[in-house]
Amino acid sequence: MSQITLMLPDDLSTEIEPYRDRLDELLRLGLRELRKAESLVLLRSGAISIGKAARLAGVPLREMIHYALAHGVHPPIDEEMIHEELA
């Protein structure tokens, strides 16, 4: 296991204090959300498909579709994607 030392603003340090014994979980959740947000930027710009966005984010296609829709992005969904999702 690796050890990391971070310099945090006081307000953030105070905010995460109740989660001190669960920082690994907090980081995993934060990284997951960050990957989804970064993938959404690429999806919104048209640089990648919803399937590629899901793969980059490391989440199931269905989750990425819901995430995109919740953020006002309506990805084109074709018949092939529907078959992949149902398989």
Coordinates of C-alpha atoms in Angstrom, one line a residue, residues 12-81:
L12 CA -11.6 21.0 2.8
S13 CA -9.6 19.4 5.6
T14 CA -12.4 20.1 8.0
E15 CA -15.0 18.9 5.6
I16 CA -13.4 15.5 5.1
E17 CA -12.5 14.9 8.7
P18 CA -15.6 12.8 9.5
Y19 CA -14.5 10.5 6.6
R20 CA -10.9 10.1 7.8
D21 CA -11.2 6.4 8.2
R22 CA -12.8 6.0 4.7
L23 CA -10.6 8.2 2.6
D24 CA -9.9 5.4 0.2
E25 CA -13.6 5.1 -0.5
L26 CA -13.9 8.9 -0.8
L27 CA -11.1 9.0 -3.4
R28 CA -12.5 6.1 -5.4
L29 CA -15.9 7.8 -5.6
G30 CA -14.3 11.1 -6.5
L31 CA -12.2 9.6 -9.2
R32 CA -15.2 7.8 -10.6
E33 CA -17.2 11.0 -10.8
L34 CA -14.2 12.9 -12.3
R35 CA -13.8 10.3 -15.0
K36 CA -17.5 10.5 -15.8
A37 CA -17.4 14.3 -15.9
E38 CA -14.3 14.3 -18.2
S39 CA -15.9 11.8 -20.5
L40 CA -19.1 13.9 -20.6
V41 CA -17.0 16.9 -21.8
L42 CA -15.7 14.9 -24.7
L43 CA -19.2 13.4 -25.5
R44 CA -20.8 16.9 -25.4
S45 CA -18.1 18.2 -27.9
G46 CA -18.9 15.3 -30.3
A47 CA -15.3 14.0 -30.0
I48 CA -16.5 10.5 -28.7
S49 CA -19.5 8.3 -28.7
I50 CA -21.6 7.4 -25.6
G51 CA -20.0 4.0 -25.7
K52 CA -16.5 5.4 -25.7
A53 CA -17.5 7.8 -22.9
A54 CA -18.7 4.9 -20.8
R55 CA -15.4 2.9 -21.5
L56 CA -13.3 5.9 -20.6
A57 CA -15.2 6.6 -17.5
G58 CA -15.1 2.9 -16.5
V59 CA -18.8 2.6 -16.0
P60 CA -21.6 0.6 -17.7
L61 CA -23.2 2.1 -20.8
R62 CA -26.5 2.4 -19.1
E63 CA -25.0 4.4 -16.2
M64 CA -23.2 6.8 -18.7
I65 CA -26.5 7.3 -20.6
H66 CA -28.3 8.2 -17.5
Y67 CA -25.4 10.5 -16.4
A68 CA -25.4 12.3 -19.8
L69 CA -29.1 12.8 -19.8
A70 CA -29.1 14.1 -16.2
H71 CA -26.5 16.7 -17.4
G72 CA -28.5 17.8 -20.5
V73 CA -26.6 15.7 -23.0
H74 CA -28.8 13.6 -25.3
P75 CA -26.4 11.1 -26.9
P76 CA -27.5 9.5 -30.2
I77 CA -28.5 6.0 -29.5
D78 CA -28.5 3.6 -32.4
E79 CA -29.8 0.1 -32.9
E80 CA -26.4 -1.5 -32.3
M81 CA -26.1 0.2 -28.9

